[in-house]
mmCIF file of C-alpha atoms and ligand atoms in Angstrom:
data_model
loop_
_atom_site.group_PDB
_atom_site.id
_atom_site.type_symbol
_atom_site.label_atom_id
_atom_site.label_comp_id
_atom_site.label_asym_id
_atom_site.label_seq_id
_atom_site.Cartn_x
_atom_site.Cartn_y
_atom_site.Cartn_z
ATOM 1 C CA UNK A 1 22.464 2.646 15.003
ATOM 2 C CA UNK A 2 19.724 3.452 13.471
ATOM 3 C CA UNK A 3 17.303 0.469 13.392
ATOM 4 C CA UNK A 4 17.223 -2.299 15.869
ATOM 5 C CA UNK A 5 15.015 -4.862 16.779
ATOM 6 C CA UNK A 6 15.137 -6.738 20.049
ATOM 7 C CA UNK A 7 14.148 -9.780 20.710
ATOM 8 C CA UNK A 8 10.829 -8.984 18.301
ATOM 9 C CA UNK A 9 7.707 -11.755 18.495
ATOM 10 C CA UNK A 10 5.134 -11.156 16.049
ATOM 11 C CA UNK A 11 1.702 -12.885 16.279
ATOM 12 C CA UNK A 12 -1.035 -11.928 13.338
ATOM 13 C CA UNK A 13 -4.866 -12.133 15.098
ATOM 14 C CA UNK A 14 -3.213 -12.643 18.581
ATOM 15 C CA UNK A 15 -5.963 -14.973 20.603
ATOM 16 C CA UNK A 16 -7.952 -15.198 17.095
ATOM 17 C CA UNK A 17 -9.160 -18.683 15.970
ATOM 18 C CA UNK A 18 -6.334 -17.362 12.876
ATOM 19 C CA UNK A 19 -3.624 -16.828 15.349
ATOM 20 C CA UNK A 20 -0.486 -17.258 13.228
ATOM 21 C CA UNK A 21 2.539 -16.778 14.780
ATOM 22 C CA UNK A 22 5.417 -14.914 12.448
ATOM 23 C CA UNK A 23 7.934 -13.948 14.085
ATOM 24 C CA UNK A 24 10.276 -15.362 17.134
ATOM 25 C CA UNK A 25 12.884 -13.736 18.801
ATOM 26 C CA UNK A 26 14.663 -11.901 16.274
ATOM 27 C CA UNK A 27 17.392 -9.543 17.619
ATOM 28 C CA UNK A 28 18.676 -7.550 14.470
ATOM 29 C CA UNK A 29 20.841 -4.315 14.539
ATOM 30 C CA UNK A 30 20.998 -1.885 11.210
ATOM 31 C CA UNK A 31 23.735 0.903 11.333
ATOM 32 C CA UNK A 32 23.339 4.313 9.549
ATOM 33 C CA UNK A 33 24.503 4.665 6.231
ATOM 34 C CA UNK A 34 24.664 0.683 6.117
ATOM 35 C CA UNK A 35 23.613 -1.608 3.045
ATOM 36 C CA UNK A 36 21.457 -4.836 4.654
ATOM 37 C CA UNK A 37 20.240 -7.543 2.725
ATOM 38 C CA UNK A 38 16.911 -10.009 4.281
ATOM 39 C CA UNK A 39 16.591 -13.035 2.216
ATOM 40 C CA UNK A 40 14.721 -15.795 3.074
ATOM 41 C CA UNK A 41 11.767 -18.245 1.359
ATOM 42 C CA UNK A 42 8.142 -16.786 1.017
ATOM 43 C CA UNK A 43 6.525 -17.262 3.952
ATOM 44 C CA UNK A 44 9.857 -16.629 6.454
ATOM 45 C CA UNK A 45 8.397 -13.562 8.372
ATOM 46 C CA UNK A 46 10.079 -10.970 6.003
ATOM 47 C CA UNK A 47 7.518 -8.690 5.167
ATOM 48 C CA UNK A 48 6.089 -8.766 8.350
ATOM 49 C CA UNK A 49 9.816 -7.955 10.090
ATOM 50 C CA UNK A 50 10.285 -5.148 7.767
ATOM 51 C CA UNK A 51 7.046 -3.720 8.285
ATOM 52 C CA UNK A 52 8.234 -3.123 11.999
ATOM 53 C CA UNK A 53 10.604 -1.162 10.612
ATOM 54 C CA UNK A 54 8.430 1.728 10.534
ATOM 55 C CA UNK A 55 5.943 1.040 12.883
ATOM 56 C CA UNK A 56 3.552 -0.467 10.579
ATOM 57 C CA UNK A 57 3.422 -3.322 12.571
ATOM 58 C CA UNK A 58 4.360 -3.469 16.220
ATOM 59 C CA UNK A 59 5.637 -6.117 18.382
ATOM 60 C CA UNK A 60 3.767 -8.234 20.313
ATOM 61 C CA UNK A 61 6.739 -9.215 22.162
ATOM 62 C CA UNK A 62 10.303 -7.661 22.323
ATOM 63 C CA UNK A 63 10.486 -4.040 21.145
ATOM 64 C CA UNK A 64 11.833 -2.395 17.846
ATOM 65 C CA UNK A 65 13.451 1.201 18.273
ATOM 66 C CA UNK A 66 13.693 3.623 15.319
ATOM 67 C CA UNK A 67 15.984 6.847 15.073
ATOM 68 C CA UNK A 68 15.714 6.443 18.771
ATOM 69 C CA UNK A 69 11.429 6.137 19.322
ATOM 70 C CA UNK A 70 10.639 2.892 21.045
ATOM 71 C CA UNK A 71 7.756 2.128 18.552
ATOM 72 C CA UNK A 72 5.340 0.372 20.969
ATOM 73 C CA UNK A 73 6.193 3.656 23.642
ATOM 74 C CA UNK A 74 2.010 5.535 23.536
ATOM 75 C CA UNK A 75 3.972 8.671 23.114
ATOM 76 C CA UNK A 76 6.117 7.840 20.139
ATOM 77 C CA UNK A 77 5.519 9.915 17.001
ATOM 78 C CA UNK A 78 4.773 7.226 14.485
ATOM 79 C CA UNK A 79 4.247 9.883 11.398
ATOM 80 C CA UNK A 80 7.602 10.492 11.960
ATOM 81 C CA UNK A 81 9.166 7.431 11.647
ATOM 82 C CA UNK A 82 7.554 6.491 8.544
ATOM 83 C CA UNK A 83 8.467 9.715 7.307
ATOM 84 C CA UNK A 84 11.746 8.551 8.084
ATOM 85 C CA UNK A 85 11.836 5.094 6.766
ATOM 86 C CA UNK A 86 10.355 5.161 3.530
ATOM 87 C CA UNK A 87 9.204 1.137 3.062
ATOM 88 C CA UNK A 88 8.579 0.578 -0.518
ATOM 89 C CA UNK A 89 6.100 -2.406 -0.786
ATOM 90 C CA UNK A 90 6.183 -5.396 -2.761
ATOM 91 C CA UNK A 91 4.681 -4.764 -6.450
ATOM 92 C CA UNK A 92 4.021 -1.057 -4.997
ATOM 93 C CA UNK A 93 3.051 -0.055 -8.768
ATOM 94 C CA UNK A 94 -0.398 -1.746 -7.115
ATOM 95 C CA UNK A 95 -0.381 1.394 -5.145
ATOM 96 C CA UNK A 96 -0.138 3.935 -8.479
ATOM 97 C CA UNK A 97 -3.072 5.537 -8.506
ATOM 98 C CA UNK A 98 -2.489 9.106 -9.611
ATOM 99 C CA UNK A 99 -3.511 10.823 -13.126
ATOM 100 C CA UNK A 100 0.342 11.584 -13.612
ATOM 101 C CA UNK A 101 3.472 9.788 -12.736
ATOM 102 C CA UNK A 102 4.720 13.345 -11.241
ATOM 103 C CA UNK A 103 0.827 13.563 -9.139
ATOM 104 C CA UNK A 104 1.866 10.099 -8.108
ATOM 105 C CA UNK A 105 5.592 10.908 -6.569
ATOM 106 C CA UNK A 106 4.227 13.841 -5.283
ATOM 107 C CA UNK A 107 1.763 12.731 -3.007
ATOM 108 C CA UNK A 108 4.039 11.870 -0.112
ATOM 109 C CA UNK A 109 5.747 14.766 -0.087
ATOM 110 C CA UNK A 110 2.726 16.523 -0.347
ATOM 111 C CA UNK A 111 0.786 14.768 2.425
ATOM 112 C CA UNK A 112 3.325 15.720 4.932
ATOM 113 C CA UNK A 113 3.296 18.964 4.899
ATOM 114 C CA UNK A 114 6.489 19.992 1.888
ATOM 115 C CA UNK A 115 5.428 23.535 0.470
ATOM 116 C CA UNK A 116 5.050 23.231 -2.907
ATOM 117 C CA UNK A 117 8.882 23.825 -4.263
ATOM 118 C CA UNK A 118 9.833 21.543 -2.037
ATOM 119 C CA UNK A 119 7.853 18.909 -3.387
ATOM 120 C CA UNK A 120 9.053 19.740 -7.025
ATOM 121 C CA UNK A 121 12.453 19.384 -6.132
ATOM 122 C CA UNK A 122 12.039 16.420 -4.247
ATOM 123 C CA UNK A 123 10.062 14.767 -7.242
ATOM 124 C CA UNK A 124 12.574 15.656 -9.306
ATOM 125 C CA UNK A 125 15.561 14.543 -7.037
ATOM 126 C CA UNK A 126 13.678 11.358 -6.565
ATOM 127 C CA UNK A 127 12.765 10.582 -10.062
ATOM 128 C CA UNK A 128 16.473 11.354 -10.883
ATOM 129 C CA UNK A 129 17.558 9.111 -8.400
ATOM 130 C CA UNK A 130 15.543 5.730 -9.920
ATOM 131 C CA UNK A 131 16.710 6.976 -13.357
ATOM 132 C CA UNK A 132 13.182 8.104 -14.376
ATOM 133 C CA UNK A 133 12.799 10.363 -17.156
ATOM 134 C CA UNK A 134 11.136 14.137 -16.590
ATOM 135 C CA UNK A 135 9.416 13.354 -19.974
ATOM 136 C CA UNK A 136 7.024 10.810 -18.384
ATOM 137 C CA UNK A 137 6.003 13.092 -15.804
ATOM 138 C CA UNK A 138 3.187 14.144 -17.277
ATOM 139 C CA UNK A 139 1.754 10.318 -18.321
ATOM 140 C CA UNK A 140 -1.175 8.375 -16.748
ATOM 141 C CA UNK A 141 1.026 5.794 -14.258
ATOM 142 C CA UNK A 142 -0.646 2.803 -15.900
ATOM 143 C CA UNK A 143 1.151 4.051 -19.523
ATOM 144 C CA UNK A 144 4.197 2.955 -18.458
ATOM 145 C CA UNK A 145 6.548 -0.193 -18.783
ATOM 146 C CA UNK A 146 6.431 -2.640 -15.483
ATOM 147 C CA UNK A 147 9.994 -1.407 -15.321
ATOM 148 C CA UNK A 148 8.956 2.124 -15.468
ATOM 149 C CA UNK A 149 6.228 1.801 -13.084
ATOM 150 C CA UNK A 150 8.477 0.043 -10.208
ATOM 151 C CA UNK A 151 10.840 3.137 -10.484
ATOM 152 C CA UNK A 152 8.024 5.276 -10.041
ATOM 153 C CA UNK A 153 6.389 3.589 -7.324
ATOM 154 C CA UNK A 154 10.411 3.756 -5.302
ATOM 155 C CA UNK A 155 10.504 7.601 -6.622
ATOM 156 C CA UNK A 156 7.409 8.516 -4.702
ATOM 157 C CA UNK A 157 8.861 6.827 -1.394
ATOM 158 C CA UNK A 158 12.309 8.739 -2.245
ATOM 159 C CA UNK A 159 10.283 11.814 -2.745
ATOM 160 C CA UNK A 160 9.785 11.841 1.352
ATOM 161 C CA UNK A 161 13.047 12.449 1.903
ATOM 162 C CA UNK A 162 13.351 9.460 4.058
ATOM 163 C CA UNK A 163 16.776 7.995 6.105
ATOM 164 C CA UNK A 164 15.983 4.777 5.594
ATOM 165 C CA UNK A 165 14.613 3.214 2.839
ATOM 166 C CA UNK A 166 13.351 -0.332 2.294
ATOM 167 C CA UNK A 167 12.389 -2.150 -0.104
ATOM 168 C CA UNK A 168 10.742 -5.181 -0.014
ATOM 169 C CA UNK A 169 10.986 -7.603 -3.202
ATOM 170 C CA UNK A 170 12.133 -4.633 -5.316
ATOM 171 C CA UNK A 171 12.171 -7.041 -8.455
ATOM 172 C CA UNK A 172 9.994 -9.286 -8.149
ATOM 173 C CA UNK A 173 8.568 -10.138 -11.318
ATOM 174 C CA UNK A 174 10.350 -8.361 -13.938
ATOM 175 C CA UNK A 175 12.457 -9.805 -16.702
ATOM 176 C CA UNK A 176 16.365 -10.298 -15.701
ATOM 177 C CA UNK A 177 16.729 -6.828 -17.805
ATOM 178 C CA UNK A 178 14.769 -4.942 -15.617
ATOM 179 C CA UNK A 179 15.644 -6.633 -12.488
ATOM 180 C CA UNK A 180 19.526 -5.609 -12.897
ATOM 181 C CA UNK A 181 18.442 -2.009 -14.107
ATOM 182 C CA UNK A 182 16.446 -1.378 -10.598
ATOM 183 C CA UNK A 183 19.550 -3.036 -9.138
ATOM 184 C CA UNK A 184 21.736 -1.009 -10.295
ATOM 185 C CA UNK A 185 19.811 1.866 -9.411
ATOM 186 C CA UNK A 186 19.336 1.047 -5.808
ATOM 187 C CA UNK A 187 23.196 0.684 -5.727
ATOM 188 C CA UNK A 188 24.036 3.547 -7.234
ATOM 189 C CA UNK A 189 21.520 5.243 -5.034
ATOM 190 C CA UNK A 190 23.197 4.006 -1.809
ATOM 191 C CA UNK A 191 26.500 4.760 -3.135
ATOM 192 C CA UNK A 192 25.230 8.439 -3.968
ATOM 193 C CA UNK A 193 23.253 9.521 -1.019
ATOM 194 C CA UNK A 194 24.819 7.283 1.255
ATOM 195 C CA UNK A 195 21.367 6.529 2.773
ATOM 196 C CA UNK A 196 20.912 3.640 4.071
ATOM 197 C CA UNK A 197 19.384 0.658 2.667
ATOM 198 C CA UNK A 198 17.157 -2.495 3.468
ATOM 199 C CA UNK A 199 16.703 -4.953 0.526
ATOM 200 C CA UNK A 200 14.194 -7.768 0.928
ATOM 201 C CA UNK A 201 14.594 -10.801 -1.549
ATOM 202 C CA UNK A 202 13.470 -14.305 -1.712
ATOM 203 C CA UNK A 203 16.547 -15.303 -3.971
ATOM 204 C CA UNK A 204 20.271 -15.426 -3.480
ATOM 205 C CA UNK A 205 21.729 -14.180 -7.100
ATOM 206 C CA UNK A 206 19.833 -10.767 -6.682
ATOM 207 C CA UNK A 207 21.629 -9.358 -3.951
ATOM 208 C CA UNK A 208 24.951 -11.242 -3.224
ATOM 209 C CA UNK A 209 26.999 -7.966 -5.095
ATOM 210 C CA UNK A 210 25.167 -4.972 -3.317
ATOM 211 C CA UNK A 211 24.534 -5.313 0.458
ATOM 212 C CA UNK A 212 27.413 -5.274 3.097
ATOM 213 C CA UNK A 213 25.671 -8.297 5.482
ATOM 214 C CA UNK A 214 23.098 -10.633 5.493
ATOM 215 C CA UNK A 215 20.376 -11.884 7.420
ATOM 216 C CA UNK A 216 18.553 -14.807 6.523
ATOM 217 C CA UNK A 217 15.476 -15.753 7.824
ATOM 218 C CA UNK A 218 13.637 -19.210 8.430
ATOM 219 C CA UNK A 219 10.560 -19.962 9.929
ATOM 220 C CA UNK A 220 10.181 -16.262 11.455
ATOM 221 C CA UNK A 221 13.666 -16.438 13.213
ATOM 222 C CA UNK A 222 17.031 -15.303 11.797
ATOM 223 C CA UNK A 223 18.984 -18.447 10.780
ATOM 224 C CA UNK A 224 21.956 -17.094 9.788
ATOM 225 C CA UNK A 225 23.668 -13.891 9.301
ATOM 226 C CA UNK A 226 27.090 -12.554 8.188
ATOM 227 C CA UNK A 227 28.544 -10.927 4.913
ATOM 228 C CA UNK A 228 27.272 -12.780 1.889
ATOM 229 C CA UNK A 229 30.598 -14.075 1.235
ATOM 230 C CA UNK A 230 29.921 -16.185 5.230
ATOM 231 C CA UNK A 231 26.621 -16.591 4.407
ATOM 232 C CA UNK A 232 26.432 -17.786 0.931
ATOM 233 C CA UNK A 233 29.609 -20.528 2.148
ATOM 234 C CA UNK A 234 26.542 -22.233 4.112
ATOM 235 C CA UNK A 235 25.187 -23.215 0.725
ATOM 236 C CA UNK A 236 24.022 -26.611 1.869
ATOM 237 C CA UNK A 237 22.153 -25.125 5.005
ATOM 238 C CA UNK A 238 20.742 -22.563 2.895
ATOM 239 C CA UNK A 239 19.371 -25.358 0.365
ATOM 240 C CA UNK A 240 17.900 -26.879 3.680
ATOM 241 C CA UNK A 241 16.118 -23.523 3.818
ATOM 242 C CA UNK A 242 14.985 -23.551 0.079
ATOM 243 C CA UNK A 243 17.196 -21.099 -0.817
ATOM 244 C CA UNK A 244 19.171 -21.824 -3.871
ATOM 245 C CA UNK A 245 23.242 -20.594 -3.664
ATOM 246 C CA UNK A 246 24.434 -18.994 -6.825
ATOM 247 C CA UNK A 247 25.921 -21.169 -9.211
ATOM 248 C CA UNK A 248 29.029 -19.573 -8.842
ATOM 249 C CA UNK A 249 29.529 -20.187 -5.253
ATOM 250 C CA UNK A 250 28.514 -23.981 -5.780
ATOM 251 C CA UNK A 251 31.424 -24.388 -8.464
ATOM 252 C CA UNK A 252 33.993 -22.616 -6.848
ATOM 253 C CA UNK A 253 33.611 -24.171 -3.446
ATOM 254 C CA UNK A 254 33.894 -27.527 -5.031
ATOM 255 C CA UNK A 255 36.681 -27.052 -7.630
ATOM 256 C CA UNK A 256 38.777 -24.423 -5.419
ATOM 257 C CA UNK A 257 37.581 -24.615 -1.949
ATOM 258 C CA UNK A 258 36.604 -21.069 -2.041
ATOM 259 C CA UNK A 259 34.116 -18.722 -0.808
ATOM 260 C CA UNK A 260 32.631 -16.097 -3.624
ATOM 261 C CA UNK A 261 29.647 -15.285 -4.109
ATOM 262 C CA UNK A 262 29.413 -13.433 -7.281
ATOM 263 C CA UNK A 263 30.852 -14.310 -11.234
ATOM 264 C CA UNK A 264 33.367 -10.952 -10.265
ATOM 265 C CA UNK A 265 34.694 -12.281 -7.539
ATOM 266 C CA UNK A 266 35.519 -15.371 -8.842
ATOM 267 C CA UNK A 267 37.388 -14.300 -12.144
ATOM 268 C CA UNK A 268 39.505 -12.263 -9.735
ATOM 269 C CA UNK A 269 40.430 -15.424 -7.497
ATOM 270 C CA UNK A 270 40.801 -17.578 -10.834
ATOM 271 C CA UNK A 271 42.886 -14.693 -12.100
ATOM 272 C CA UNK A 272 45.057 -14.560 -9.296
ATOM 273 C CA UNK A 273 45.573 -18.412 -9.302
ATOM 274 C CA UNK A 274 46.700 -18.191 -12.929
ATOM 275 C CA UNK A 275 48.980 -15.242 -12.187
ATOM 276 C CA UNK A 276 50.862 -16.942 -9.890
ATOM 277 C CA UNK A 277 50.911 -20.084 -11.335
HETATM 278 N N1 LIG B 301 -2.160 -10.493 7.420
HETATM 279 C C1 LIG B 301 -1.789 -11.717 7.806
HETATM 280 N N2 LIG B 301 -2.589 -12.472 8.600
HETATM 281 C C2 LIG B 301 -2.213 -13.695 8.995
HETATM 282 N N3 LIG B 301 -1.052 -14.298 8.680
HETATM 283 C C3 LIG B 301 -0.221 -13.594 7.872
HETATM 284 C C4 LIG B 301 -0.541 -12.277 7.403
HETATM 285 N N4 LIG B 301 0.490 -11.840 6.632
HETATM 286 C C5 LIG B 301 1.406 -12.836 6.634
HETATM 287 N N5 LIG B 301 0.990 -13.883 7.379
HETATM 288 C C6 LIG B 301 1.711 -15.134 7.624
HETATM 289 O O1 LIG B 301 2.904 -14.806 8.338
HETATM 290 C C7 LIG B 301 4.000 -15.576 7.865
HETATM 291 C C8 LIG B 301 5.099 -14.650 7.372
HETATM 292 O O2 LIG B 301 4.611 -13.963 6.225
HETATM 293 P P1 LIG B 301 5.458 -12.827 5.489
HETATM 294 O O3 LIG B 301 5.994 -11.905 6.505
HETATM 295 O O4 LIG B 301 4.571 -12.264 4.446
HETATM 296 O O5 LIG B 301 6.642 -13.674 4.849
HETATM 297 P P2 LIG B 301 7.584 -13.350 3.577
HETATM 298 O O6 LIG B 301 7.527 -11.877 3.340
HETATM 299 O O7 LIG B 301 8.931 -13.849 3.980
HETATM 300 O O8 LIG B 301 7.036 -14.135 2.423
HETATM 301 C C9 LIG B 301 3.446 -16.489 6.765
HETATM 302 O O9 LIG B 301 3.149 -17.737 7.353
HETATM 303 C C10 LIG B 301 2.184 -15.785 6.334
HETATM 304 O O10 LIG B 301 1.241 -16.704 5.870
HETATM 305 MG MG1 LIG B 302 7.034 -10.846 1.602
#
């Protein structure tokens, strides 16, 4: 494996007059090469878990290990795990701040050390990767389309080379159009590198066709996990949650008793049904 968290308590301004408590007990396990899905409503301890992930944050109970460093262990290298698990932030186009979109992917490379071919191969590799054209390489980061400037953003985490790479709300706040393009990309990117892949989302329909199983979280504790085909079956305990099931789920539970979670899946079981029928 090569993420897991045990048994992880997180506590923001521990013995503060602000103490907030956001995360309880959750035991999670991530496999190399796998493709994880964390959905759960704003506010469920998401971020905050995922920022563990590369020892961001740190436990203040339990204990999260990474590519085998215990990250709370005084004498684990913590500029290599996040070297290793590249955690793309929500809206991380905030984070643009280069004069050029290729200064901008470059930077991480740079920073740790990559001569200077190596970082032009890994910018390109990377901006190849999101699907990001050589030809806006040399544009200020703030000329491009939201779209653009996501892909960017993900292209300058790629750019490190990472094993793992996370990304937290990846489309949040673009139109459907660009939401299934970065989808698409981060698929195709799994499917390609075989790297593995974390994908946080506060919504069902997003991720139900790309990720292999599925935590969801509640209240800073894992409520439920499973493929999304188990998960997404719970509809009614997910509503409890304030998660919304795809509508496709919904109908197909009620009319055939069936668990799908996306439109695909469900014109091959109605197809089937008419083919033997
Ligand atoms: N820096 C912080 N200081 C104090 N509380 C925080 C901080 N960041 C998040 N929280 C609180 O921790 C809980 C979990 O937040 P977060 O991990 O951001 O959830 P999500 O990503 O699922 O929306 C929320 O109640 C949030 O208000
Ligand atoms: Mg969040």
């Amino acid at each position: 494996m090569i993420i897991q968290a045990q048994n992880v308590s997180y506590i923001y301004s521990e013995g503060g007059p602000f103490e907030k408590g956001a995360l309880k007990d959750v035991s999670m396990t991530v496999e190399s090469g796998a493709f994880i899905g964390i959905i759960g409503h704003t506010g469920s301890g998401k971020s905050t878990l995922v920022q563990h992930f590369n020892g961001l944050l740190r436990p203040t109970g339990g204990k999260v290990i990474v590519c085998g460093a215990d990250t709370l262990d005084k004498k684990a290298d913590l500029k290599t795990v996040r070297a290793k698990v590249g955690l793309v932030f929500q809206y991380p186009e905030h984070q643009l701040f280069a004069e050029t979109v290729y200064k901008d992917i470059a930077f991480a490379p740079g920073n740790m050390g990559f001569s200077a071919d190596e970082t032009d191969a890994a910018v390109r590799e990377s901006a190849a990767l999101v699907g990001l054209s050589e030809t806006l390489f040399e544009k200020s980061p703030f000329e491009l389309s939201g779209g653009q400037k996501r892909r960017a953003a993900i292209a300058g985490v790629l750019a490190m080379r990472p094993q793992v790479l996370v990304l937290d709300e990846p489309t949040a706040g673009l139109d459907p159009r660009g939401r299934e393009d970065i989808l698409s990309q981060i698929k195709r990117l799994h499917a390609e590198t075989g790297m593995t892949v974390i994908l946080v989302s506060h919504g069902m329909e997003d991720i139900a066709n790309c990720v292999d199983y599925l935590y969801v979280m509640d209240h800073g504790t894992i409520a439920m996990q499973g493929t999304p085909a188990e998960v997404y079956s719970r509809y009614e305990r997910l509503e409890q949650m304030g998660l919304t099931a795809p509508q496709v789920t919904r109908l197909m539970k009620q009319r055939y008793g069936v668990d799908v979670c996306t439109v695909e899946q469900a014109k091959d079981y109605i197809l089937g049904v008419l083919r033997r029928a």
